[in-house]
């Protein structure tokens, strides 16, 4: 066994012709990183795995061909041969199998049917998930030199930041190299293919992250893949609804950049936003929810009682999808300090509206400034303080506790590397000779200070992202004049007054029926309940709003997840009234 073999895929199939075809198909997707080592018999597979282990090569995936019982025996033997090192991912390849591929769950192998005859076509997403199961438990040494993506670009450039944010947020490992000075182009190499300044939609497609829908008419389209959107997708999937999630960036939305969510149910030691998003996405795909990252909802064309809603989506190409219902979970557009002199020219070159955990080690020895007084700012300050020389938290309010949770305030006050400037605003930015951030000007209590800082993160909240709705839907949907969020349920214009009228009419009808006391009260309550609009229903029938886009929705991950489940509860009564709009329920 050659010493250069670091990682391998083991393929077990007794049929030599089919084994050769499968080896070629696996090599097409992974041959540049994982040589495919064939084995004919079950006992050969275990011996092959053991031989690779003796040569210090990591077996990242064992793929066994046959029916479930035969393949299961091969996989069991191969895993037993691994011993104490990280178990390889397990893939059951079923020739001529019917049905959809299934992901690995609770120790069971991923199932991947393929045509028994003709060219072999394998779903790379299922294989990716199977390999990822090994990667999650492997040590850094076992992971070795796995770098599925390499990026060559100036680290501090706007386009490079977008690429970095997308790769990190999508859970893609990447290596970074700097080009020669003056070259601002971004090159991304994926499995040997070099892309110049690639759009995110192309990256997502090349990396196999996009689920290309086989249909164009869904029961539910969720616009936004943050906690609310992913939660809605999961509950819709478990309810048997054909669901599509459209996310313009990465799973988790803004929460994906949180280095620690300390108050999320079930995680007493905290959990990163990325882990929440990754687990949620994996769960959504388990229930066959279609996922389209790096794609933008471009317009909502409202339907009616006879026609479904339409959502136009732009990505590598513009497509239109139909659905009986649409859940708006498109989150917030970050508020910007676009009137600060010198700031806009430095976006991506030291000034950022998102704090990436992957950037933190790069700040070693530098001064970092963070603007904002909310939990996102506090979490970022604590994380970057682990690496940077120091962190200055710039807060407009008088007290840090005005908007930030107490547990974060206590930790920040106890960290000597973090200083807090209250009643302060950034009023200027200065660049160095490379057109990168050098320092910032801060006005505090009518006095001006200059702070040396090569990194400035602006985390000051945002406004509901609803511009994608378009003119028609934008006119029809009711929003708050104060916050711009979508009005729903009891907050819809005139809805409370209508319920009062309904109650009065029900009382009159009840008295005509000679109802009194509790019987009359129940009659009125039943009438009001029937007339009440669902809590997440917008002014457009069949269009719901959840998460940060919903008026008066409490902030936080837990609240967003709760709203995602609530919208599905609101949806099923709507389906009962309009089954013709929903493919899974309409009568043939």
Coordinates of C-alpha atoms in Angstrom, one line a residue:
X1 CA 0.0 0.0 0.0
X2 CA 1.6 3.3 -1.0
X3 CA 2.6 5.6 1.8
X4 CA 1.0 8.6 0.0
X5 CA -2.5 7.1 0.4
X6 CA -4.0 9.2 3.2
X7 CA -7.8 8.7 2.8
X8 CA -9.8 6.2 0.9
X9 CA -13.2 4.9 -0.1
X10 CA -13.7 1.1 0.0
X11 CA -16.2 -0.3 -2.5
X12 CA -17.6 -3.8 -2.0
X13 CA -19.3 -5.6 -4.9
X14 CA -19.1 -9.2 -6.0
X15 CA -20.0 -8.3 -9.6
X16 CA -16.7 -7.3 -11.3
X17 CA -18.4 -5.4 -14.2
X18 CA -20.7 -3.5 -12.0
X19 CA -17.9 -2.9 -9.5
X20 CA -15.8 -1.2 -12.2
X21 CA -18.7 1.0 -13.2
X22 CA -19.4 2.1 -9.6
X23 CA -15.7 2.6 -9.0
X24 CA -15.7 5.0 -12.0
X25 CA -18.8 6.9 -10.7
X26 CA -17.3 7.3 -7.2
X27 CA -14.0 8.4 -8.6
X28 CA -15.7 11.0 -10.7
X29 CA -17.0 12.8 -7.5
X30 CA -14.2 12.0 -5.0
X31 CA -11.2 10.5 -6.9
X32 CA -9.1 13.7 -6.5
X33 CA -9.2 13.3 -2.7
X34 CA -10.3 9.7 -1.9
X35 CA -8.9 6.9 -4.1
X36 CA -11.5 4.2 -4.5
X37 CA -10.3 0.8 -3.3
X38 CA -12.4 -2.2 -4.6
X39 CA -13.1 -5.4 -2.8
X40 CA -15.1 -8.4 -4.1
X41 CA -16.2 -10.4 -1.0
X42 CA -17.4 -9.5 2.5
X43 CA -14.3 -10.9 4.0
X44 CA -12.2 -9.0 1.5
X45 CA -13.8 -5.8 2.6
X46 CA -12.8 -6.2 6.3
X47 CA -9.3 -7.2 5.3
X48 CA -9.0 -4.2 3.0
X49 CA -10.1 -1.8 5.7
X50 CA -7.7 -3.4 8.2
X51 CA -4.8 -3.2 5.6
X52 CA -5.5 0.5 5.0
X53 CA -5.6 1.1 8.8
X54 CA -2.2 -0.6 9.2
X55 CA -0.8 1.8 6.6
X56 CA -2.2 4.8 8.5
X57 CA -4.8 5.5 5.8
X58 CA -8.2 6.7 6.9
X59 CA -11.2 4.9 5.5
X60 CA -13.8 7.7 5.2
X61 CA -16.5 5.7 3.5
X62 CA -17.4 2.0 2.9
X63 CA -19.9 1.5 0.1
X64 CA -21.5 -2.0 -0.1
X65 CA -23.7 -3.2 -3.0
X66 CA -26.6 -5.6 -2.7
X67 CA -29.8 -6.0 -0.8
X68 CA -30.1 -4.6 2.7
X69 CA -29.1 -7.8 4.5
X70 CA -26.1 -8.6 2.4
X71 CA -24.9 -5.0 2.3
X72 CA -25.5 -4.7 6.1
X73 CA -23.2 -7.7 6.8
X74 CA -20.4 -6.2 4.7
X75 CA -20.7 -2.8 6.4
X76 CA -20.8 -4.4 9.9
X77 CA -17.6 -6.4 9.2
X78 CA -15.8 -3.3 7.8
X79 CA -16.7 -1.2 10.8
X80 CA -15.6 -3.9 13.2
X81 CA -12.2 -3.9 11.5
X82 CA -11.7 -0.2 12.1
X83 CA -11.3 -0.7 15.9
X84 CA -10.9 2.4 18.0
X85 CA -10.4 4.9 15.2
X86 CA -13.2 7.0 13.7
X87 CA -15.8 4.8 12.0
X88 CA -16.2 5.4 8.3
X89 CA -19.4 6.5 6.8
X90 CA -21.6 3.7 5.6
X91 CA -23.4 3.7 2.2
X92 CA -25.7 0.9 1.1
X93 CA -25.8 0.9 -2.7
X94 CA -29.0 -0.8 -3.9
X95 CA -29.0 -1.8 -7.6
X96 CA -32.4 -1.3 -9.2
X97 CA -33.8 0.0 -5.9
X98 CA -37.0 1.9 -6.0
X99 CA -37.8 5.1 -4.1
X100 CA -35.8 8.1 -2.9
X101 CA -32.3 8.0 -1.4
X102 CA -32.3 8.2 2.4
X103 CA -29.7 9.8 4.7
X104 CA -27.9 7.9 7.5
X105 CA -29.7 8.0 10.8
X106 CA -29.1 6.5 14.2
X107 CA -26.2 4.4 13.1
X108 CA -28.0 3.0 10.0
X109 CA -26.3 3.3 6.6
X110 CA -27.3 5.8 4.0
X111 CA -29.3 4.2 1.3
X112 CA -28.6 5.1 -2.3
X113 CA -30.6 3.3 -5.1
X114 CA -29.1 3.3 -8.6
X115 CA -30.0 1.9 -12.0
X116 CA -28.9 -1.7 -12.4
X117 CA -28.3 -1.2 -16.1
X118 CA -26.9 1.7 -18.1
X119 CA -24.7 4.6 -16.8
X120 CA -24.3 4.9 -13.1
X121 CA -25.6 8.1 -11.6
X122 CA -25.1 8.6 -7.9
X123 CA -26.5 11.4 -5.7
X124 CA -23.4 13.3 -4.3
X125 CA -25.5 14.8 -1.5
X126 CA -26.1 11.4 0.0
X127 CA -22.5 10.4 -0.3
X128 CA -21.4 13.8 1.2
X129 CA -23.6 13.1 4.2
X130 CA -22.2 9.6 4.6
X131 CA -18.6 10.9 4.5
X132 CA -19.5 13.7 6.9
X133 CA -20.5 11.2 9.5
X134 CA -16.9 10.1 9.6
X135 CA -15.6 13.6 9.5
X136 CA -17.6 14.7 12.5
X137 CA -16.0 12.1 14.8
X138 CA -12.5 12.2 13.3
X139 CA -9.6 13.9 15.1
X140 CA -7.8 16.8 13.3
X141 CA -4.9 14.4 12.7
X142 CA -7.2 11.8 11.2
X143 CA -8.8 14.5 8.9
X144 CA -5.3 15.1 7.5
X145 CA -5.1 17.3 4.5
X146 CA -8.8 17.3 3.5
X147 CA -9.4 20.6 1.8
X148 CA -12.3 20.1 -0.7
X149 CA -12.1 23.8 -1.6
X150 CA -9.2 26.1 -2.1
X151 CA -9.5 29.9 -2.4
X152 CA -6.9 32.3 -3.8
X153 CA -7.9 35.9 -3.0
X154 CA -6.9 38.9 -1.0
X155 CA -8.3 38.0 2.5
X156 CA -9.5 41.6 3.1
X157 CA -11.7 42.3 0.1
X158 CA -15.5 42.5 -0.2
X159 CA -15.9 39.6 -2.6
X160 CA -13.5 37.4 -0.7
X161 CA -15.5 38.0 2.5
X162 CA -18.8 36.9 0.8
X163 CA -17.1 33.8 -0.5
X164 CA -15.6 33.0 2.9
X165 CA -18.9 33.7 4.7
X166 CA -20.7 31.3 2.3
X167 CA -18.2 28.5 2.6
X168 CA -17.9 28.7 6.4
X169 CA -21.6 29.0 6.9
X170 CA -22.2 26.0 4.6
X171 CA -19.8 23.9 6.6
X172 CA -17.3 23.6 3.8
X173 CA -13.6 23.2 4.8
X174 CA -11.4 25.4 2.6
X175 CA -7.7 26.4 2.3
X176 CA -6.8 30.1 1.7
X177 CA -3.9 31.5 -0.2
X178 CA -3.0 35.2 -0.9
X179 CA -2.4 36.3 -4.5
X180 CA 0.3 38.6 -5.7
X181 CA -0.2 42.2 -4.4
X182 CA -2.7 44.2 -6.6
X183 CA -4.6 41.1 -7.9
X184 CA -8.2 41.5 -6.6
X185 CA -9.6 38.5 -8.4
X186 CA -11.1 35.6 -6.4
X187 CA -10.3 32.1 -7.6
X188 CA -12.1 29.1 -6.1
X189 CA -11.0 25.6 -6.9
X190 CA -13.4 22.7 -6.3
X191 CA -12.3 19.2 -7.1
X192 CA -9.7 20.5 -9.5
X193 CA -12.1 22.9 -11.3
X194 CA -11.0 26.5 -11.0
X195 CA -13.6 29.2 -11.0
X196 CA -12.9 32.9 -11.3
X197 CA -15.1 35.3 -9.2
X198 CA -17.9 32.7 -9.0
X199 CA -21.4 33.8 -7.9
X200 CA -22.6 32.1 -4.8
X201 CA -25.3 30.3 -6.6
X202 CA -22.7 28.6 -8.9
X203 CA -20.6 27.7 -5.8
X204 CA -23.6 26.1 -4.1
X205 CA -24.4 24.1 -7.3
X206 CA -20.8 23.0 -7.8
X207 CA -20.6 21.9 -4.1
X208 CA -23.7 19.8 -4.4
X209 CA -25.5 21.9 -1.8
X210 CA -28.6 22.7 -4.0
X211 CA -31.5 20.3 -4.2
X212 CA -32.8 20.6 -7.7
X213 CA -36.6 20.2 -7.3
X214 CA -38.2 17.6 -9.5
X215 CA -41.5 19.4 -9.4
X216 CA -42.5 23.0 -9.6
X217 CA -45.7 22.9 -7.5
X218 CA -45.2 22.6 -3.8
X219 CA -47.6 22.5 -0.8
X220 CA -45.4 25.1 1.0
X221 CA -42.6 27.4 0.0
X222 CA -40.6 28.9 2.8
X223 CA -38.6 32.0 1.9
X224 CA -35.7 32.1 4.3
X225 CA -33.6 29.4 5.9
X226 CA -33.0 30.9 9.4
X227 CA -34.2 29.2 12.5
X228 CA -37.8 30.1 11.8
X229 CA -37.7 28.9 8.2
X230 CA -35.8 25.7 8.9
X231 CA -38.3 25.0 11.8
X232 CA -41.2 25.5 9.4
X233 CA -39.6 23.2 6.9
X234 CA -39.0 20.5 9.4
X235 CA -42.6 20.5 10.8
X236 CA -44.0 20.7 7.3
X237 CA -41.9 17.7 6.2
X238 CA -43.0 15.7 9.2
X239 CA -46.6 16.6 8.3
X240 CA -46.2 15.1 4.8
X241 CA -46.1 18.5 3.0
X242 CA -44.0 18.9 -0.1
X243 CA -41.8 21.8 0.9
X244 CA -39.2 24.0 -0.7
X245 CA -36.9 26.4 1.4
X246 CA -35.3 29.2 -0.5
X247 CA -32.3 30.8 1.3
X248 CA -30.3 33.6 -0.2
X249 CA -27.2 32.7 1.7
X250 CA -26.4 29.9 4.2
X251 CA -28.5 27.7 6.6
X252 CA -29.3 29.5 9.9
X253 CA -29.3 33.0 8.5
X254 CA -27.9 35.5 11.0
X255 CA -27.7 33.0 13.8
X256 CA -25.2 30.9 11.9
X257 CA -22.5 33.5 12.8
X258 CA -23.2 33.3 16.5
X259 CA -20.2 31.8 18.3
X260 CA -22.4 30.7 21.2
X261 CA -26.1 30.6 21.9
X262 CA -26.2 30.0 25.6
X263 CA -30.0 30.0 26.3
X264 CA -31.2 27.5 23.7
X265 CA -33.4 24.7 25.2
X266 CA -31.5 21.4 25.7
X267 CA -28.0 22.8 25.6
X268 CA -26.9 23.8 29.1
X269 CA -23.3 24.4 27.9
X270 CA -24.4 26.5 25.0
X271 CA -24.3 25.7 21.3
X272 CA -22.9 27.5 18.3
X273 CA -25.4 29.0 15.8
X274 CA -23.7 27.0 13.1
X275 CA -24.4 23.7 14.9
X276 CA -28.0 24.7 15.3
X277 CA -28.3 25.4 11.6
X278 CA -26.4 22.3 10.5
X279 CA -28.5 20.0 12.7
X280 CA -31.8 21.6 11.6
X281 CA -30.8 21.4 7.9
X282 CA -29.9 17.7 8.2
X283 CA -33.3 17.1 9.9
X284 CA -35.2 19.0 7.2
X285 CA -33.5 16.9 4.5
X286 CA -34.3 13.8 6.4
X287 CA -38.0 14.6 5.8
X288 CA -37.4 15.3 2.1
X289 CA -37.5 19.1 2.3
X290 CA -35.9 20.7 -0.8
X291 CA -33.2 23.1 0.0
X292 CA -32.0 25.9 -2.3
X293 CA -29.1 28.0 -0.7
X294 CA -27.6 31.0 -2.5
X295 CA -30.8 31.6 -4.3
X296 CA -32.9 34.7 -4.0
X297 CA -36.7 35.0 -3.9
X298 CA -37.2 37.8 -6.5
X299 CA -41.0 38.2 -6.5
X300 CA -44.2 36.9 -4.9
X301 CA -47.2 36.7 -7.3
X302 CA -50.2 36.2 -5.0
X303 CA -52.8 33.5 -6.1
X304 CA -56.4 33.2 -5.2
X305 CA -58.9 30.5 -4.2
X306 CA -58.4 28.7 -7.6
X307 CA -54.7 29.4 -8.3
X308 CA -51.6 28.9 -6.2
X309 CA -49.1 31.5 -5.2
X310 CA -46.0 31.9 -7.4
X311 CA -42.5 32.7 -6.2
X312 CA -39.9 33.7 -8.7
X313 CA -36.4 32.6 -7.8
X314 CA -33.1 33.9 -9.1
X315 CA -29.9 31.9 -8.9
X316 CA -27.8 30.3 -11.6
X317 CA -31.1 30.7 -13.6
X318 CA -34.5 32.3 -12.9
X319 CA -37.3 29.9 -12.1
X320 CA -40.8 30.1 -10.9
X321 CA -42.3 27.8 -8.3
X322 CA -45.9 27.4 -7.3
X323 CA -47.3 26.6 -3.8
X324 CA -50.6 26.6 -2.0
X325 CA -49.0 28.6 0.8
X326 CA -45.9 30.7 1.3
X327 CA -44.2 31.4 4.7
X328 CA -42.2 34.6 4.8
X329 CA -39.1 34.0 7.0
X330 CA -36.7 36.2 5.1
X331 CA -35.2 37.8 8.2
X332 CA -33.6 41.2 8.4
X333 CA -31.6 43.4 6.1
X334 CA -28.7 44.8 8.3
X335 CA -28.9 48.4 9.3
X336 CA -25.9 50.3 7.9
X337 CA -23.8 53.3 8.9
X338 CA -23.7 54.4 5.3
X339 CA -23.4 58.1 6.2
X340 CA -20.1 57.7 8.1
X341 CA -17.3 59.3 6.1
X342 CA -14.8 56.8 4.6
X343 CA -16.8 53.7 5.8
X344 CA -18.5 52.5 2.6
X345 CA -15.2 52.3 0.7
X346 CA -13.8 49.9 3.4
X347 CA -16.6 47.4 3.4
X348 CA -14.9 44.0 3.2
X349 CA -11.5 45.6 3.7
X350 CA -11.8 45.8 7.5
X351 CA -15.4 46.9 7.9
X352 CA -18.1 44.2 8.1
X353 CA -21.8 43.9 8.8
X354 CA -21.4 40.2 9.9
X355 CA -18.9 38.7 12.4
X356 CA -17.5 35.4 11.1
X357 CA -16.0 33.0 13.7
X358 CA -13.6 31.9 11.0
X359 CA -12.1 35.4 10.9
X360 CA -11.3 35.5 14.6
X361 CA -7.8 33.9 14.5
X362 CA -6.8 36.4 11.8
X363 CA -7.3 39.2 14.3
X364 CA -4.4 38.0 16.5
X365 CA -2.4 41.0 17.7
X366 CA -4.9 43.5 16.3
X367 CA -7.5 45.9 17.8
X368 CA -11.1 45.0 17.1
X369 CA -14.0 47.3 17.3
X370 CA -17.7 46.1 17.5
X371 CA -20.7 48.5 17.2
X372 CA -23.9 47.4 18.8
X373 CA -25.5 46.7 22.1
X374 CA -27.5 43.5 21.5
X375 CA -26.7 39.9 22.1
X376 CA -25.0 39.4 18.7
X377 CA -22.5 42.1 19.6
X378 CA -21.9 40.7 23.0
X379 CA -21.3 37.1 21.6
X380 CA -19.0 38.5 19.0
X381 CA -17.0 40.5 21.5
X382 CA -16.4 37.5 23.8
X383 CA -15.4 35.3 20.8
X384 CA -13.0 37.8 19.2
X385 CA -11.4 38.7 22.6
X386 CA -10.0 35.1 22.6
X387 CA -7.7 36.0 19.7
X388 CA -7.4 39.8 19.3
X389 CA -5.2 42.1 21.3
X390 CA -8.3 43.8 22.7
X391 CA -11.9 44.5 21.7
X392 CA -13.8 47.8 22.1
X393 CA -17.5 47.5 22.2
X394 CA -19.2 50.7 21.0
X395 CA -22.7 51.2 22.3
X396 CA -25.0 54.0 21.5
X397 CA -27.1 53.6 24.7
X398 CA -26.3 54.6 28.2
X399 CA -26.1 51.1 29.6
X400 CA -25.0 47.8 28.2
X401 CA -27.9 46.0 29.9
X402 CA -30.5 48.0 28.0
X403 CA -30.6 45.5 25.2
X404 CA -28.1 42.7 26.1
X405 CA -28.9 39.6 28.2
X406 CA -27.5 39.7 31.7
X407 CA -25.4 36.5 31.2
X408 CA -23.5 38.2 28.4
X409 CA -23.1 41.5 30.3
X410 CA -21.5 39.7 33.3
X411 CA -19.0 37.8 31.1
X412 CA -18.1 41.0 29.2
X413 CA -17.6 43.0 32.4
X414 CA -15.3 40.2 33.7
X415 CA -13.2 40.1 30.6
X416 CA -10.2 42.5 30.9
X417 CA -9.6 42.3 27.1
X418 CA -13.0 44.0 26.4
X419 CA -13.6 47.7 27.0
X420 CA -17.1 49.1 26.6
X421 CA -17.8 52.7 25.4
X422 CA -21.4 53.7 26.0
X423 CA -23.1 56.8 24.5
X424 CA -20.8 56.4 21.6
X425 CA -21.0 56.5 17.8
X426 CA -18.6 55.8 15.0
X427 CA -18.2 59.1 13.0
X428 CA -15.3 58.4 10.7
X429 CA -13.0 55.7 9.2
X430 CA -9.5 56.0 8.0
X431 CA -7.7 53.8 5.5
X432 CA -4.0 52.8 5.3
X433 CA -1.8 52.7 2.2
X434 CA -3.4 49.4 1.0
X435 CA -6.9 50.9 1.2
X436 CA -7.7 48.8 4.3
X437 CA -9.1 50.0 7.6
X438 CA -6.5 51.6 9.8
X439 CA -8.5 53.5 12.5
X440 CA -11.9 54.8 13.4
X441 CA -13.2 58.1 14.8
X442 CA -15.7 57.8 17.7
X443 CA -17.8 60.5 19.2
X444 CA -18.5 60.0 22.9
X445 CA -20.3 62.5 25.0
X446 CA -19.6 65.3 22.6
X447 CA -15.8 64.5 22.6
X448 CA -14.0 62.8 19.8
X449 CA -11.6 59.9 20.1
X450 CA -9.4 58.1 17.5
X451 CA -9.2 54.3 17.9
X452 CA -6.6 52.2 16.1
X453 CA -8.6 49.2 14.7
X454 CA -8.0 47.0 11.7
X455 CA -11.4 45.3 12.1
X456 CA -14.8 47.0 12.6
X457 CA -17.9 44.9 12.9
X458 CA -21.3 46.7 12.8
X459 CA -24.0 44.7 14.4
X460 CA -26.9 47.1 14.9
X461 CA -29.9 45.1 14.0
X462 CA -31.9 45.5 10.8
X463 CA -35.2 46.0 9.1
X464 CA -37.5 43.2 7.7
X465 CA -36.3 42.0 4.4
X466 CA -39.4 42.3 2.2
X467 CA -38.2 44.1 -0.9
X468 CA -38.2 40.8 -2.8
X469 CA -42.1 40.7 -2.5
X470 CA -42.4 42.9 -5.6
X471 CA -44.9 45.6 -6.4
X472 CA -48.1 43.5 -6.5
X473 CA -47.6 41.6 -3.2
X474 CA -45.9 44.6 -1.6
X475 CA -49.1 46.6 -2.1
X476 CA -51.4 43.8 -0.8
X477 CA -49.5 42.8 2.3
X478 CA -50.1 44.9 5.4
X479 CA -47.0 46.0 7.3
X480 CA -46.4 48.0 10.4
X481 CA -45.8 51.7 9.7
X482 CA -43.4 51.8 12.6
X483 CA -41.2 48.7 12.0
X484 CA -42.0 47.6 8.5
X485 CA -42.7 44.1 9.8
X486 CA -45.6 42.0 8.4
X487 CA -48.9 42.4 10.4
X488 CA -50.5 39.1 11.2
X489 CA -53.5 37.7 13.1
X490 CA -55.2 40.0 15.5
X491 CA -52.8 42.8 14.4
X492 CA -54.2 43.0 10.9
X493 CA -56.0 46.3 10.1
X494 CA -59.6 46.3 11.2
X495 CA -59.5 42.6 12.4
X496 CA -60.1 43.4 16.1
X497 CA -63.1 45.5 15.2
X498 CA -64.4 42.7 13.0
X499 CA -64.2 40.3 15.9
X500 CA -66.2 42.7 18.1
X501 CA -68.9 42.7 15.4
X502 CA -68.8 38.9 15.2
X503 CA -69.2 38.7 19.0
X504 CA -72.2 41.0 19.0
X505 CA -73.8 39.2 16.1
X506 CA -73.2 35.9 17.8
X507 CA -74.7 37.2 21.1
X508 CA -77.9 38.3 19.2
X509 CA -78.1 35.0 17.5
X510 CA -77.6 33.1 20.7
X511 CA -80.3 35.0 22.5
X512 CA -82.7 34.3 19.6
X513 CA -81.9 30.6 20.3
X514 CA -82.7 31.3 24.0
X515 CA -79.2 30.5 25.1
X516 CA -78.1 31.9 28.5
X517 CA -75.2 31.8 30.9
X518 CA -72.3 29.4 30.0
X519 CA -74.1 28.1 26.9
X520 CA -74.4 31.6 25.5
X521 CA -70.8 32.4 26.3
X522 CA -69.6 29.2 24.6
X523 CA -71.7 30.0 21.5
X524 CA -70.1 33.5 21.3
X525 CA -66.5 32.2 21.8
X526 CA -67.0 29.5 19.1
X527 CA -68.1 32.2 16.6
X528 CA -65.2 34.5 17.5
X529 CA -62.7 31.6 17.3
X530 CA -64.0 30.6 13.8
X531 CA -63.7 34.2 12.6
X532 CA -60.3 34.8 14.1
X533 CA -57.3 34.9 11.6
X534 CA -54.5 32.5 12.4
X535 CA -51.7 34.1 14.4
X536 CA -49.2 33.9 11.6
X537 CA -51.6 34.7 8.7
X538 CA -50.9 37.9 6.8
X539 CA -53.4 40.0 4.9
X540 CA -52.8 37.8 1.8
X541 CA -54.7 34.5 2.3
X542 CA -52.3 31.6 2.3
X543 CA -49.2 33.8 2.9
X544 CA -47.8 33.6 6.5
X545 CA -45.0 35.5 8.3
X546 CA -42.7 34.2 10.9
X547 CA -39.5 35.1 12.7
X548 CA -38.0 38.6 12.3
X549 CA -40.4 39.5 9.5
X550 CA -43.5 39.1 11.7
X551 CA -44.7 42.1 13.7
X552 CA -44.1 41.9 17.4
X553 CA -42.4 38.5 17.1
X554 CA -40.1 38.2 20.2
X555 CA -36.4 38.1 19.2
X556 CA -34.2 35.0 19.8
X557 CA -33.6 31.6 18.3
X558 CA -36.1 29.8 20.6
X559 CA -38.9 32.2 19.6
X560 CA -38.1 31.8 15.9
X561 CA -38.2 28.0 16.2
X562 CA -41.5 28.2 18.0
X563 CA -43.0 30.4 15.3
X564 CA -41.8 28.0 12.6
X565 CA -43.8 25.2 14.2
X566 CA -46.8 27.5 14.8
X567 CA -47.1 28.4 11.2
X568 CA -47.7 24.7 10.3
X569 CA -50.5 24.5 12.9
X570 CA -52.0 27.6 11.2
X571 CA -51.6 26.1 7.8
X572 CA -53.6 22.8 8.1
X573 CA -56.9 24.6 8.6
X574 CA -56.2 26.6 5.5
X575 CA -55.4 23.4 3.6
X576 CA -58.8 22.0 4.7
X577 CA -60.5 25.0 3.1
X578 CA -58.5 24.9 -0.1
X579 CA -57.2 21.4 -0.8
X580 CA -57.2 22.1 -4.5
X581 CA -54.2 24.4 -4.0
X582 CA -52.0 21.7 -2.4
X583 CA -50.6 18.9 -4.5
X584 CA -50.5 16.5 -1.6
X585 CA -54.2 17.0 -0.8
X586 CA -56.0 18.0 -4.0
X587 CA -58.4 15.5 -5.5
X588 CA -57.4 13.8 -8.7

